[in-house]
C-alpha cells in the first residue's frame, strides 16, 4: 500500500531533550516536506527536500533540522525542544513539484513539550 | 503575498442537509486550488483539485467545488451530508510553477448532527 508513515504518533517530552520524528514514504517520491498544524493557523511548512541531500527552509524553520540521506526517509529533528513547538506535525511527499502534483500526507505526530 | 481565507471556523449541519464550505484566495494569477479533508486522528486526504477547464470540479466522497475567478473563490459543496463527513476541511492554493509553495487556509471544522 502506498503510504507515508510517521513515528511516533504521540510524544510528550520536556524542554531541551533532543528528539527525532521519523518519516518514510514507499512511493519513490522525490519531494518531501514537513508541516506543523496549529489551531487557527492551518498548516505551515517547516522544511522541504527536493531530493537526496537537497533540503531547504520553509516558512517556520527555527528550532528544527532535517536530513535527507535516503530518498524514502526525511526525519525531523528538534535538538532543544521548547514549549512553543508543541503542535501537530505532518510529513508529506509528492512525485515532484510539477504543477499540481498531489501531496500525500502521513497520519501526523502530536508533540507536547513540557 | 498569496493567502487563503476560510471564513467559517466551525459549521454544524444536520445529517442529510446540504453543505457549503467557503474558501477565498488572494493571488496574483489563478493558482492551482485544492480541498483536503482531515478526519480525527488522520492525515490530510485530497478531496479534489482544480487546475483548469471546467470550473465545477467533482471529487471523492460526493464532494464538488466551484471555481469562480471573479470572486476569487473555490467553495466546497455536498448535496447531502453523512455523519462520516464530520472532519476538518482545508482549502489550499499553490502557484502553477511551484507546488512547493502551497498555502493552506486555517480550516473549517464540520460537525454533523444526527
Short mmCIF file of C-alpha atoms in Angstrom, two decimals, chain A residues 18-75:
data_model
loop_
_atom_site.label_atom_id
_atom_site.label_comp_id
_atom_site.label_asym_id
_atom_site.label_seq_id
_atom_site.Cartn_x
_atom_site.Cartn_y
_atom_site.Cartn_z
CA UNK A 18 16.53 16.20 21.78
CA UNK A 19 14.03 14.23 19.75
CA UNK A 20 13.57 12.91 16.24
CA UNK A 21 10.34 12.27 14.40
CA UNK A 22 10.78 9.83 11.55
CA UNK A 23 9.02 9.98 8.20
CA UNK A 24 9.16 7.37 5.49
CA UNK A 25 7.42 7.00 2.12
CA UNK A 26 7.26 3.97 -0.15
CA UNK A 27 6.24 5.72 -3.37
CA UNK A 28 9.71 6.66 -4.62
CA UNK A 29 8.75 10.32 -4.36
CA UNK A 30 11.44 12.91 -4.85
CA UNK A 31 9.79 15.70 -2.89
CA UNK A 32 9.14 15.57 0.85
CA UNK A 33 8.20 18.20 3.37
CA UNK A 34 7.28 18.82 6.99
CA UNK A 35 4.39 20.92 8.22
CA UNK A 36 3.13 21.93 11.60
CA UNK A 37 -0.54 22.45 12.26
CA UNK A 38 -1.73 24.86 14.92
CA UNK A 39 -5.31 25.89 15.71
CA UNK A 40 -6.44 28.82 13.62
CA UNK A 41 -3.26 28.81 11.52
CA UNK A 42 -3.74 25.84 9.24
CA UNK A 43 -0.59 24.08 8.06
CA UNK A 44 2.71 25.87 7.83
CA UNK A 45 5.74 24.43 6.12
CA UNK A 46 8.85 23.84 8.23
CA UNK A 47 11.34 22.33 5.79
CA UNK A 48 11.25 20.61 2.46
CA UNK A 49 13.51 18.44 0.34
CA UNK A 50 13.65 18.26 -3.42
CA UNK A 51 15.79 15.13 -3.45
CA UNK A 52 18.51 13.27 -1.57
CA UNK A 53 20.89 15.71 0.15
CA UNK A 54 18.81 18.69 -1.02
CA UNK A 55 16.86 20.45 1.71
CA UNK A 56 15.64 23.98 2.26
CA UNK A 57 13.75 26.08 4.77
CA UNK A 58 10.03 26.61 4.67
CA UNK A 59 8.09 29.31 6.46
CA UNK A 60 8.81 28.33 10.07
CA UNK A 61 12.21 26.56 10.24
CA UNK A 62 13.52 27.99 13.53
CA UNK A 63 14.29 25.29 16.07
CA UNK A 64 14.14 22.42 13.58
CA UNK A 65 16.59 20.44 11.50
CA UNK A 66 16.09 17.85 8.80
CA UNK A 67 18.18 15.47 6.76
CA UNK A 68 17.62 13.51 3.58
CA UNK A 69 20.24 10.80 3.29
CA UNK A 70 17.92 8.36 1.56
CA UNK A 71 15.10 9.04 -0.82
CA UNK A 72 12.46 7.37 1.30
CA UNK A 73 13.28 8.95 4.68
CA UNK A 74 13.02 12.53 5.88
CA UNK A 75 13.41 12.81 9.66
#
